[in-house]
Amino acid sequence: MNEKDGMNYAPAIQTAPVCKNGDFIFSAVGLDHGHIYGMTGGLIGAGGALKYVYDPDPNKIAEFLKLFPGAKVAASEDEVLNDKETCLVAGARIPGDRCPLGLRVMGSGKHYFTDKPPLTTLEQLDAAKNKVKETGKKYAVYYSERLHVECAVFAGQLIQEGAIGKVLQVIGLGPHRINAPSRPAWFFERERYGGILCDIGSHQIEQYLYFAGEEDAEVVRSQTANYAHPEHPGLDDFGDAMLVGKNGTSNYFRVDWFTPDSVRAFGDGRTLILGDGGYIELRKYTDVGTERGGDNLYLANNKVEKRFELKRKVGFPYFGQLILDCLNGTENAMTQAHAFKAVELSIKAQTGAVRLK
Amino acid sequence: MNEKDGMNYAPAIQTAPVCKNGDFIFSAVGLDHGHIYGMTGGLIGAGGALKYVYDPDPNKIAEFLKLFPGAKVAASEDEVLNDKETCLVAGARIPGDRCPLGLRVMGSGKHYFTDKPPLTTLEQLDAAKNKVKETGKKYAVYYSERLHVECAVFAGQLIQEGAIGKVLQVIGLGPHRINAPSRPAWFFERERYGGILCDIGSHQIEQYLYFAGEEDAEVVRSQTANYAHPEHPGLDDFGDAMLVGKNGTSNYFRVDWFTPDSVRAFGDGRTLILGDGGYIELRKYTDVGTERGGDNLYLANNKVEKRFELKRKVGFPYFGQLILDCLNGTENAMTQAHAFKAVELSIKAQTGAVRLK
């Protein structure tokens, strides 16, 4: 995505600070994807103090400083990695470069917080796992389509309260607008962006594992296609997959780059969660054909059939939990195993995909 | 379904008669599923004249006569089959018995119009195909979730007009309310109802083939489960499948018996049709979380994002086309190949399904 899209993804900061200013100092390195704004804003809102920013591209730094003018511009990545105060580095590099940066960050004794997908190959995953074991540091992942979307946060709370009984299946739709002229070259190079199922698919698999309470799953079928963009042979403009969880739940998701112009969001993202006592539908970024914006949750169970408008009503507990996890050595925001499992399955879906076109 | 559910499925009769009274005489044999009401009402609305009704159960006949008091009660199936005036027999027997009835009907020189699924095994399919070839008669199928739902009819028209470009994929959701105490014994006997992917799944596959313009497809993955009804071991309460069409389009559908009590319809049926120039969503029987009833179509393309309320605005051209096809030997309502292909794939999805639970 370009930076503008990234800005649209970043909701207003809601979370109350979990620590005093200066207790948790972080820096930003790698501004290729606009998600860095949501990541940075989320951490600041939760009490984090932003120190350095670094990117090889001065234009990206200039854009970043417009939103976060208090950041100091570092002269190099090393200046950030050698900084004694910085305890976490947030980064949104090109997907294929995210793991190498993470290894350097953890090697310098800092936690790493990366945009999704956190890495793009199983070799990188092994290296990341080993580095986590070796350093005891976190390789946290910004799976924004759940963590930074209030209706998705609320869905997790409803499921925990038993509002739809036992979750049986999750369907995810992750359409995106391609906006091709605004995209950098790497966006069309499969090795660099990771393929559609690894890139935007990783959001979907993360949500499935989370909502269904599954720790492991198998990709039983996956598909990709380039239906309508022959001028970009490296692009997957369509992908979908079916997964079966260890506990017998299942998942289907579709991702694509076909959001038409009239839709008032980057995509009509949906999550449909089927339980044995009801269901939830999330219309995350728009509610097509209505005047409403995003963050709509529809709940139907044996007692109620109801729509919730959730913008500015839930907040984003993830960021404060992540800060406290870093400070206290806990795993309340998201376990490392979950963060890695989601991308492991995304890579397997991508590499095992049948090509439809 | 019980007869009450069937009644809910039958929309108001809209189609203008295509022939004069008496030009097309039909009879009804086999009233096990309430769909017979929609089938009969649709044909009458399109100009058909109902002559006989027959079922071994006098209670079912009495119920039928409340809605269609002009029907003559036949003393036996044979009385109907021997009737020279009846040119089509409409029937909604137990799924496993639909093909044997159809063979007798076609063998008596009449067209057959059956509820879906039209048959439940590949052996029955072969027998039906052979009988069609031998007799030249039609084995027409009431795939009501497209043919008798106005927003679905309109979706077909929009696609033909190019409103969403080339169709790439279709997702179908066919949840149903189980209402177990009201169900007859056969509802829980897999051999008799055909399994969930064959029974309510056949609607979904028919819609996929139609909306995507595919003549053939392969079931690449299918699954069934009984998650929450151990007291009915023959029931599939969940099923889903992925298909890939000969032209490279694809389909995912889910069917289940988990509609919760609060939903104001037998199920929150949806169809999502993705084109390379936009998409359509059907919310067929309800629009969850709103005051609206069914027949909602949402269209988003590069020009408009719009909701259409379609109840009583489209009508059901299928029935008139079927009558004219019978009278003229044409195939405008639905080709025989399409009607059979949908159930062939449904049976293959069912028999090849992986059991999740």
XYZ file of C-alpha atoms in Angstrom:
714
model
C 0.000 0.000 0.000
C 1.037 3.575 -0.392
C 1.292 5.849 2.604
C -2.120 7.345 2.031
C -3.813 3.969 2.294
C -1.861 3.355 5.428
C -3.250 6.514 6.914
C -6.769 5.363 6.241
C -6.067 2.188 8.147
C -4.953 3.997 11.282
C -7.930 4.626 13.538
C -8.027 7.381 16.115
C -5.907 6.634 19.129
C -8.096 5.314 21.919
C -6.076 3.295 24.338
C -5.228 4.879 27.676
C -1.488 4.964 28.438
C -0.268 1.911 30.313
C 3.001 3.471 31.485
C 4.541 6.836 32.319
C 6.205 8.829 29.583
C 9.741 7.550 29.169
C 9.110 4.092 30.643
C 8.844 2.585 27.167
C 10.986 4.148 24.461
C 10.774 2.909 20.878
C 12.020 3.932 17.438
C 10.808 3.484 13.884
C 12.979 1.993 11.144
C 11.686 1.215 7.650
C 8.782 3.265 6.316
C 7.956 1.421 3.084
C 4.378 0.613 4.062
C 1.968 3.188 5.468
C 1.091 0.774 8.269
C 4.033 2.317 10.132
C 1.726 5.224 10.983
C -0.831 3.005 12.659
C 1.911 1.092 14.476
C 3.593 4.259 15.724
C 0.348 5.983 16.631
C -0.884 2.930 18.467
C 2.244 2.669 20.599
C 2.265 6.390 21.404
C -1.393 6.285 22.361
C -0.669 3.438 24.759
C 2.104 5.367 26.516
C 5.143 4.657 24.345
C 7.663 7.419 23.660
C 8.949 7.658 20.098
C 12.647 8.483 19.875
C 14.280 7.896 16.484
C 13.038 7.479 12.960
C 15.160 6.083 10.165
C 14.670 5.215 6.528
C 17.112 5.429 3.620
C 14.563 7.580 1.748
C 14.496 11.196 3.070
C 11.072 11.763 1.479
C 9.571 9.023 3.587
C 11.163 10.544 6.686
C 9.777 13.973 5.817
C 6.267 12.505 5.489
C 6.647 10.679 8.787
C 7.752 13.835 10.591
C 4.575 15.618 9.519
C 2.632 13.249 11.748
C 5.248 12.647 14.407
C 7.299 15.846 14.532
C 8.927 14.934 17.845
C 10.954 12.094 16.347
C 14.707 12.521 15.956
C 16.058 11.610 12.536
C 18.781 8.990 12.924
C 21.726 9.076 10.514
C 21.667 5.323 10.006
C 19.946 2.140 11.079
C 22.975 1.460 13.286
C 22.450 4.652 15.222
C 19.037 3.301 16.247
C 20.258 -0.223 16.938
C 23.088 1.093 19.124
C 20.788 3.354 21.119
C 20.627 2.202 24.724
C 17.225 3.781 25.466
C 15.273 2.264 22.549
C 13.761 -1.018 23.735
C 11.635 -1.776 20.665
C 12.016 -1.044 16.962
C 8.867 -0.741 14.875
C 9.282 -1.271 11.152
C 7.285 -1.593 7.946
C 9.905 -2.443 5.372
C 9.231 -4.255 2.125
C 7.891 -7.692 3.180
C 10.881 -9.673 1.907
C 13.218 -7.447 3.959
C 11.295 -7.544 7.223
C 12.969 -10.604 8.685
C 16.562 -9.488 8.029
C 15.782 -6.207 9.819
C 14.182 -8.135 12.669
C 17.234 -10.342 13.101
C 19.417 -7.229 13.369
C 16.998 -5.589 15.802
C 16.795 -8.619 18.093
C 20.554 -9.095 17.731
C 20.984 -5.598 19.143
C 18.988 -6.571 22.222
C 15.715 -4.905 21.270
C 12.203 -6.137 20.673
C 10.926 -6.008 17.096
C 7.447 -4.956 16.018
C 6.884 -5.433 12.303
C 4.104 -4.886 9.865
C 2.471 -8.006 8.450
C 3.488 -10.224 6.786
C 6.367 -10.416 9.224
C 8.427 -12.489 6.795
C 7.952 -14.272 3.494
C 9.725 -17.667 3.524
C 9.946 -20.683 5.819
C 13.732 -20.171 5.960
C 13.183 -16.686 7.333
C 10.686 -18.122 9.807
C 13.274 -20.580 11.104
C 15.836 -17.815 11.451
C 13.343 -15.618 13.297
C 12.355 -18.441 15.662
C 16.000 -19.171 16.413
C 16.748 -15.528 17.073
C 13.805 -15.243 19.458
C 15.085 -18.289 21.343
C 18.628 -16.956 21.385
C 17.829 -13.400 22.479
C 14.595 -13.745 24.424
C 13.263 -10.778 22.471
C 9.867 -10.453 20.820
C 9.123 -10.554 17.101
C 5.693 -8.925 17.325
C 3.445 -8.512 14.299
C 0.967 -5.803 13.388
C -1.933 -7.901 12.104
C -3.893 -4.709 11.780
C -7.114 -6.101 10.334
C -7.911 -7.520 13.759
C -5.710 -5.589 16.201
C -6.470 -2.134 14.867
C -10.151 -2.481 13.970
C -12.565 -1.866 16.799
C -15.349 -4.151 15.595
C -12.821 -6.989 15.353
C -11.604 -6.339 18.887
C -15.201 -6.384 20.071
C -15.869 -9.645 18.207
C -13.124 -11.280 20.237
C -14.761 -10.039 23.424
C -18.196 -11.300 22.370
C -16.814 -14.736 21.546
C -15.079 -14.916 24.909
C -18.396 -14.066 26.565
C -19.995 -16.990 24.711
C -22.301 -14.807 22.591
C -22.279 -17.268 19.671
C -21.472 -20.491 21.510
C -18.566 -22.537 20.280
C -16.943 -21.150 17.132
C -17.148 -23.656 14.261
C -15.947 -21.730 11.231
C -14.589 -18.384 10.122
C -14.960 -16.875 6.651
C -12.818 -13.870 5.813
C -13.041 -11.551 2.844
C -10.123 -9.188 2.325
C -10.649 -7.250 -0.894
C -8.299 -4.323 -1.533
C -8.143 -1.512 -4.066
C -5.153 -1.889 -6.325
C -4.531 1.735 -7.171
C -1.736 0.523 -9.440
C -0.179 3.861 -10.494
C 0.538 4.744 -6.860
C 2.349 1.493 -6.120
C 6.113 1.102 -5.846
C 7.849 -1.464 -8.051
C 8.159 -4.064 -5.264
C 4.390 -4.260 -5.010
C 4.388 -6.252 -8.255
C 7.387 -8.494 -7.486
C 6.168 -11.676 -5.841
C 9.463 -12.471 -4.104
C 9.455 -9.066 -2.434
C 5.811 -8.748 -1.380
C 5.460 -12.449 -0.663
C 2.441 -13.305 -2.829
C -1.180 -12.401 -2.081
C -1.862 -15.278 0.334
C 1.241 -14.487 2.364
C 0.758 -10.720 2.271
C -2.895 -9.781 2.764
C -3.771 -13.431 3.408
C -1.802 -13.408 6.660
C -4.415 -11.093 8.211
C -7.064 -13.647 7.404
C -5.287 -16.651 8.836
C -4.383 -14.731 11.988
C -8.041 -13.866 12.500
C -9.143 -17.435 11.944
C -6.704 -18.861 14.483
C -7.671 -16.190 16.987
C -11.452 -16.294 16.649
C -11.606 -20.102 16.467
C -9.122 -20.541 19.315
C -6.937 -22.794 17.184
C -3.216 -23.147 17.843
C -2.498 -25.059 14.671
C -4.178 -25.782 11.364
C -3.577 -27.311 7.965
C -4.015 -25.573 4.620
C -6.164 -28.064 2.728
C -6.572 -26.048 -0.476
C -5.238 -22.754 -1.745
C -5.417 -20.954 -5.058
C -4.056 -17.824 -6.684
C -4.684 -16.092 -9.990
C -3.849 -13.076 -12.035
C -7.165 -12.577 -13.780
C -7.011 -9.023 -15.000
C -3.510 -7.553 -14.720
C -1.371 -9.120 -17.453
C 0.812 -5.991 -17.418
C 1.963 -7.053 -13.928
C 2.818 -10.746 -14.258
C 4.219 -10.841 -10.705
C 0.914 -9.770 -9.186
C -1.609 -12.171 -7.723
C -4.884 -10.274 -8.039
C -6.889 -13.118 -6.481
C -6.249 -15.756 -3.847
C -8.264 -17.965 -1.577
C -7.759 -20.879 0.765
C -9.395 -23.382 3.061
C -7.852 -24.401 6.374
C -8.813 -27.030 8.908
C -7.833 -26.493 12.525
C -6.465 -29.095 14.889
C -9.703 -28.995 16.889
C -11.916 -29.555 13.829
C -12.968 -25.959 13.114
C -12.381 -24.598 9.649
C -11.668 -21.462 7.694
C -12.214 -20.116 4.229
C -10.837 -16.807 3.086
C -10.601 -14.834 -0.113
C -8.325 -11.895 -0.818
C -8.247 -9.851 -3.996
C -7.290 -6.549 -5.601
C -10.652 -5.860 -7.210
C -12.259 -3.197 -5.004
C -14.139 -0.995 -7.470
C -13.885 2.797 -7.469
C -17.252 3.520 -5.903
C -16.566 1.725 -2.618
C -15.798 4.301 0.095
C -12.936 2.356 1.652
C -9.866 0.472 0.470
C -12.019 -2.642 0.545
C -15.256 -4.119 1.816
C -13.537 -6.309 4.400
C -15.737 -8.854 6.133
C -15.374 -11.510 8.741
C -18.163 -14.038 9.293
C -17.844 -16.126 12.406
C -20.192 -19.098 12.720
C -20.805 -20.532 16.159
C -23.084 -23.325 17.277
C -25.163 -20.687 19.083
C -25.191 -17.795 16.637
C -23.018 -15.815 14.297
C -21.152 -12.545 13.958
C -20.507 -10.551 10.831
C -17.984 -7.735 10.726
C -18.290 -5.064 8.053
C -15.027 -3.487 8.895
C -14.264 -0.532 6.678
C -17.614 0.278 5.102
C -21.193 -0.987 5.136
C -21.847 -1.260 1.425
C -24.955 0.463 0.087
C -25.530 2.478 3.269
C -24.376 5.870 4.519
C -22.484 4.243 7.359
C -18.747 4.117 7.719
C -16.799 1.203 9.128
C -16.661 -0.744 12.375
C -20.045 -2.415 12.134
C -20.655 -5.658 13.954
C -23.775 -7.725 13.347
C -24.677 -10.294 15.968
C -27.420 -12.907 15.706
C -27.913 -15.563 18.340
C -30.889 -17.144 20.046
C -31.692 -13.919 21.914
C -30.817 -10.933 19.767
C -30.309 -9.835 16.207
C -28.453 -6.561 16.432
C -26.067 -4.154 14.765
C -23.339 -2.447 16.778
C -21.621 0.724 15.572
C -18.244 0.566 17.229
C -16.119 3.408 15.974
C -14.457 5.111 18.973
C -16.249 2.762 21.339
C -13.811 -0.089 21.888
C -10.251 1.087 21.589
C -7.199 -1.001 20.790
C -5.943 -2.913 23.803
C -3.208 -4.591 21.776
C -0.719 -1.723 21.976
C -0.812 -1.299 25.728
C -0.616 -5.060 26.179
C 2.400 -5.203 23.868
C 4.178 -2.482 25.841
C 3.471 -4.268 29.128
C 4.539 -7.600 27.608
C 7.877 -6.012 26.673
C 8.299 -4.439 30.092
C 7.167 -7.491 32.100
C 8.105 -10.463 29.934
C 4.480 -11.560 29.590
C 2.520 -12.648 26.466
C -0.890 -11.042 26.827
C -1.019 -9.058 23.578
C -0.354 -12.100 21.393
C 1.790 -15.165 21.882
C 4.926 -15.495 19.793
C 3.700 -18.923 18.704
C 0.448 -17.445 17.351
C 2.220 -14.619 15.507
C 4.542 -17.116 13.826
C 1.866 -19.776 13.169
C -0.265 -17.298 11.219
C 2.544 -16.470 8.833
C 3.764 -20.061 8.614
C 0.337 -21.099 7.333
C 0.175 -18.074 5.043
C 3.477 -19.056 3.430
C 2.312 -22.650 3.080
C -0.937 -21.457 1.485
C 1.067 -19.315 -0.941
C 3.721 -21.835 -1.895
C 1.214 -24.682 -2.199
C -1.348 -22.691 -4.176
C -2.890 -24.002 -7.366
C -2.726 -21.376 -10.105
C -6.174 -20.732 -11.569
C -5.090 -18.269 -14.251
C -38.126 -28.611 5.372
C -41.597 -28.830 6.763
C -44.533 -27.391 4.878
C -44.496 -24.162 6.875
C -40.927 -23.430 5.873
C -41.883 -24.250 2.339
C -44.599 -21.647 2.500
C -42.085 -19.036 3.532
C -40.062 -19.826 0.467
C -42.895 -19.237 -1.933
C -42.933 -15.581 -3.022
C -46.020 -13.859 -4.328
C -46.917 -14.887 -7.824
C -45.642 -12.265 -10.248
C -45.181 -13.736 -13.658
C -47.756 -12.885 -16.314
C -49.364 -15.936 -17.944
C -47.535 -17.154 -21.025
C -50.407 -19.245 -22.344
C -54.181 -19.452 -22.268
C -55.894 -21.428 -19.548
C -55.900 -25.078 -20.556
C -52.948 -24.881 -22.930
C -50.621 -26.282 -20.261
C -52.105 -28.766 -17.821
C -50.016 -30.182 -15.007
C -50.485 -32.260 -11.868
C -48.734 -32.556 -8.511
C -47.498 -35.872 -7.155
C -45.423 -36.156 -3.958
C -45.888 -33.498 -1.279
C -43.112 -34.384 1.167
C -41.349 -31.042 0.924
C -43.116 -27.697 1.203
C -41.369 -26.541 -1.952
C -44.291 -28.117 -3.825
C -46.282 -25.003 -2.947
C -43.792 -22.688 -4.604
C -43.542 -24.971 -7.616
C -47.310 -25.208 -8.042
C -47.906 -21.525 -7.403
C -45.189 -20.555 -9.849
C -46.637 -22.669 -12.647
C -50.186 -21.448 -12.047
C -49.015 -17.840 -12.016
C -47.340 -18.390 -15.360
C -50.516 -19.739 -16.960
C -50.419 -23.428 -16.064
C -53.635 -25.220 -15.095
C -53.410 -27.592 -12.138
C -55.419 -30.780 -12.601
C -54.608 -33.602 -10.173
C -52.895 -33.854 -6.830
C -51.703 -37.123 -5.358
C -49.816 -38.207 -2.273
C -50.159 -41.388 -0.217
C -50.695 -39.206 2.888
C -54.228 -37.730 3.015
C -53.099 -35.091 5.514
C -50.621 -33.682 3.016
C -53.361 -33.629 0.381
C -55.709 -31.798 2.752
C -53.047 -29.148 3.409
C -52.399 -28.775 -0.306
C -56.095 -28.328 -1.071
C -56.276 -25.399 1.349
C -54.025 -23.460 -1.016
C -55.097 -25.014 -4.280
C -58.749 -25.979 -3.782
C -59.364 -26.491 -7.496
C -57.141 -29.587 -7.690
C -58.780 -32.984 -8.157
C -57.574 -35.662 -5.756
C -56.308 -38.640 -7.731
C -56.839 -42.101 -6.283
C -53.326 -43.200 -7.150
C -50.128 -42.110 -8.815
C -51.161 -44.194 -11.812
C -54.338 -42.224 -12.291
C -52.158 -39.140 -12.805
C -49.599 -40.894 -14.990
C -52.352 -42.317 -17.200
C -54.067 -38.968 -17.606
C -53.883 -37.834 -21.209
C -54.260 -34.105 -20.439
C -51.460 -33.771 -17.871
C -48.279 -32.852 -19.729
C -46.037 -32.220 -16.687
C -45.897 -33.700 -13.204
C -44.506 -31.537 -10.418
C -43.221 -33.395 -7.379
C -41.398 -32.834 -4.095
C -40.922 -36.332 -2.774
C -38.226 -37.367 -0.328
C -34.944 -36.661 -2.173
C -33.921 -40.317 -2.485
C -37.282 -41.117 -4.123
C -37.331 -38.240 -6.601
C -35.574 -40.008 -9.431
C -37.700 -43.184 -9.379
C -40.810 -40.981 -9.600
C -39.211 -39.025 -12.436
C -38.474 -42.191 -14.401
C -42.108 -43.241 -14.079
C -43.341 -39.775 -15.063
C -41.114 -39.552 -18.146
C -41.939 -43.172 -18.952
C -45.612 -42.165 -19.076
C -44.790 -39.516 -21.687
C -44.878 -36.484 -19.397
C -42.345 -33.857 -18.406
C -41.091 -33.979 -14.819
C -40.510 -30.957 -12.590
C -38.930 -31.912 -9.291
C -37.801 -30.166 -6.179
C -34.051 -30.000 -5.613
C -31.988 -32.082 -5.169
C -33.485 -33.842 -8.176
C -31.750 -37.106 -7.257
C -29.149 -38.317 -4.816
C -26.749 -40.773 -6.511
C -24.721 -40.941 -9.710
C -26.562 -44.146 -10.621
C -29.853 -42.259 -10.465
C -28.289 -39.510 -12.561
C -27.353 -42.002 -15.272
C -30.839 -43.467 -15.233
C -32.379 -39.989 -15.470
C -30.108 -38.994 -18.364
C -30.950 -42.185 -20.219
C -34.659 -41.681 -19.708
C -34.446 -38.108 -20.990
C -32.645 -39.364 -24.090
C -35.145 -42.192 -24.570
C -38.304 -40.153 -24.065
C -37.348 -36.630 -25.115
C -39.032 -35.389 -21.948
C -37.671 -32.829 -19.491
C -36.367 -33.530 -16.004
C -36.648 -29.942 -14.749
C -35.438 -28.923 -11.303
C -36.739 -26.308 -8.881
C -33.483 -24.718 -7.736
C -35.564 -22.247 -5.802
C -32.781 -20.234 -4.178
C -32.099 -18.664 -7.573
C -35.241 -19.264 -9.625
C -37.734 -18.167 -6.994
C -35.854 -15.270 -5.380
C -36.261 -11.925 -7.084
C -32.897 -10.452 -6.119
C -31.207 -13.541 -7.564
C -33.125 -13.197 -10.815
C -32.083 -9.556 -10.980
C -28.440 -10.482 -10.290
C -28.481 -12.638 -13.407
C -29.833 -9.696 -15.406
C -27.172 -7.331 -14.028
C -24.395 -9.755 -14.885
C -25.712 -10.135 -18.414
C -25.694 -6.360 -18.747
C -22.029 -6.345 -17.718
C -22.602 -4.480 -14.445
C -19.672 -6.183 -12.709
C -17.541 -7.083 -15.722
C -16.439 -10.663 -16.106
C -17.465 -12.896 -13.191
C -14.412 -14.389 -11.460
C -15.785 -16.050 -8.364
C -19.007 -16.808 -6.496
C -19.337 -17.319 -2.745
C -22.584 -18.760 -1.454
C -23.840 -19.021 2.094
C -26.876 -21.204 2.658
C -27.614 -21.376 6.392
C -30.926 -22.958 7.406
C -32.854 -23.269 10.646
C -33.014 -26.856 11.783
C -36.279 -26.792 13.700
C -35.619 -30.429 14.568
C -38.907 -31.329 16.324
C -40.880 -30.430 13.183
C -38.801 -32.635 10.888
C -39.875 -36.012 9.533
C -37.636 -39.029 10.150
C -36.143 -38.988 6.628
C -34.662 -35.566 7.304
C -32.052 -37.242 9.511
C -31.324 -40.234 7.253
C -28.437 -39.370 4.952
C -29.355 -41.913 2.270
C -32.818 -40.432 1.990
C -32.078 -36.690 2.080
C -28.812 -37.108 0.208
C -26.411 -35.377 2.611
C -26.114 -31.637 3.191
C -23.890 -30.912 0.161
C -26.250 -32.759 -2.161
C -29.436 -31.383 -0.609
C -29.065 -27.695 0.220
C -25.647 -27.603 -1.451
C -27.204 -28.221 -4.865
C -28.729 -24.710 -4.753
C -25.273 -23.282 -4.273
C -23.597 -25.152 -7.095
C -26.443 -24.334 -9.458
C -26.035 -20.641 -8.675
C -22.287 -20.790 -9.184
C -22.546 -22.438 -12.603
C -25.227 -19.971 -13.644
C -23.688 -16.737 -12.410
C -20.171 -17.651 -13.561
C -21.380 -18.965 -16.917
C -19.613 -22.280 -16.365
C -20.811 -25.462 -18.058
C -18.547 -27.733 -16.062
C -16.453 -27.606 -12.917
C -14.434 -29.761 -10.572
C -14.985 -30.121 -6.830
C -11.481 -29.519 -5.489
C -12.333 -29.779 -1.784
C -15.443 -30.566 0.205
C -16.145 -31.127 3.871
C -19.032 -32.117 6.102
C -19.516 -32.282 9.851
C -21.997 -32.984 12.559
C -20.798 -30.506 15.157
C -23.725 -30.169 17.487
C -26.378 -32.820 16.872
C -25.055 -36.120 18.214
C -28.653 -37.245 18.755
C -29.017 -37.307 14.949
C -25.925 -39.149 13.700
C -27.240 -39.170 10.116
C -27.405 -35.375 9.979
C -24.719 -33.202 8.446
C -25.158 -29.893 10.246
C -22.271 -28.281 8.333
C -20.814 -28.595 4.875
C -18.675 -26.549 2.548
C -16.852 -26.919 -0.730
C -14.613 -25.273 -3.275
C -15.089 -25.736 -7.012
C -13.030 -24.653 -9.986
C -14.785 -24.098 -13.292
C -13.554 -25.158 -16.698
C -12.973 -21.505 -17.624
C -10.909 -20.757 -14.517
C -13.566 -19.146 -12.323
C -14.109 -20.565 -8.863
C -16.674 -21.090 -6.168
C -16.804 -21.491 -2.440
C -19.978 -22.275 -0.569
C -21.021 -23.118 2.940
C -24.297 -24.648 4.047
C -25.356 -25.329 7.614
C -28.242 -25.904 9.996
C -27.240 -23.280 12.558
C -29.616 -20.357 11.938
C -30.280 -18.973 15.418
C -33.770 -18.221 16.722
C -33.596 -14.442 16.424
C -33.084 -14.358 12.658
C -36.351 -13.408 10.956
C -36.052 -15.914 8.123
C -35.164 -19.586 7.718
C -31.607 -18.437 7.092
C -29.438 -15.458 6.242
C -28.741 -16.663 2.710
C -26.129 -14.723 0.803
C -24.540 -14.798 -2.602
C -21.406 -12.757 -3.287
C -20.440 -12.470 -6.919
C -17.014 -11.022 -7.664
C -16.368 -9.616 -11.109
C -13.332 -7.896 -12.529
C -15.387 -4.699 -12.667
C -17.359 -4.805 -9.433
C -19.332 -7.076 -7.174
C -22.847 -8.029 -6.181
C -24.073 -9.204 -2.813
C -27.477 -10.769 -2.352
C -29.087 -10.764 1.077
C -31.895 -12.981 0.062
C -34.252 -13.680 2.913
C -33.363 -11.026 5.477
C -30.945 -8.147 5.906
C -29.506 -8.956 9.316
C -29.586 -6.198 11.923
C -31.982 -4.014 9.925
C -35.757 -3.719 9.722
C -35.691 -4.810 6.110
C -37.057 -8.067 4.794
C -35.510 -10.081 1.991
C -34.652 -9.544 -1.663
C -31.865 -7.018 -1.182
C -29.203 -6.682 -3.831
C -26.065 -4.632 -3.234
C -24.100 -3.559 -6.272
C -20.705 -1.874 -6.285
C -18.817 -1.175 -9.472
C -16.741 1.688 -10.808
C -19.804 3.927 -11.120
C -22.269 3.137 -8.348
C -22.536 1.691 -4.892
C -26.180 0.963 -4.389
C -28.793 -1.144 -2.642
C -31.830 -2.429 -4.532
C -34.995 -3.552 -2.738
C -36.487 -6.033 -5.145
C -39.490 -7.641 -3.547
C -42.362 -7.602 -6.038
C -40.221 -5.788 -8.578
C -38.684 -8.524 -10.704
C -40.956 -11.526 -10.921
C -39.993 -15.098 -11.729
C -39.503 -15.632 -15.440
C -38.456 -19.254 -14.910
C -41.970 -20.667 -14.705
C -43.258 -19.127 -17.899
C -40.096 -20.116 -19.702
C -40.468 -23.687 -18.448
C -44.041 -23.862 -19.702
C -43.023 -22.518 -23.101
C -40.043 -24.879 -23.221
C -42.406 -27.800 -22.653
C -44.851 -26.546 -25.272
C -42.229 -25.597 -27.874
C -39.348 -27.998 -27.236
C -36.960 -25.137 -26.400
C -34.490 -24.796 -23.484
C -34.784 -21.197 -22.354
C -35.692 -21.723 -18.696
C -32.655 -23.897 -17.984
C -30.800 -26.429 -20.083
C -31.121 -30.081 -19.133
C -27.319 -30.263 -19.067
C -27.122 -27.450 -16.491
C -29.822 -28.961 -14.266
C -27.998 -32.298 -14.249
C -24.491 -30.827 -13.928
C -25.439 -28.968 -10.745
C -26.593 -32.131 -9.021
C -23.749 -34.238 -10.426
C -21.265 -31.889 -8.771
C -23.329 -31.785 -5.582
C -23.233 -35.564 -5.330
C -19.496 -35.578 -6.010
C -18.978 -32.939 -3.312
C -21.007 -35.042 -0.882
C -19.469 -38.426 -1.613
C -15.930 -37.017 -1.720
C -16.292 -34.905 1.424
C -13.732 -35.010 4.211
C -15.468 -35.464 7.565
C -14.417 -32.722 9.990
C -16.329 -34.002 13.005
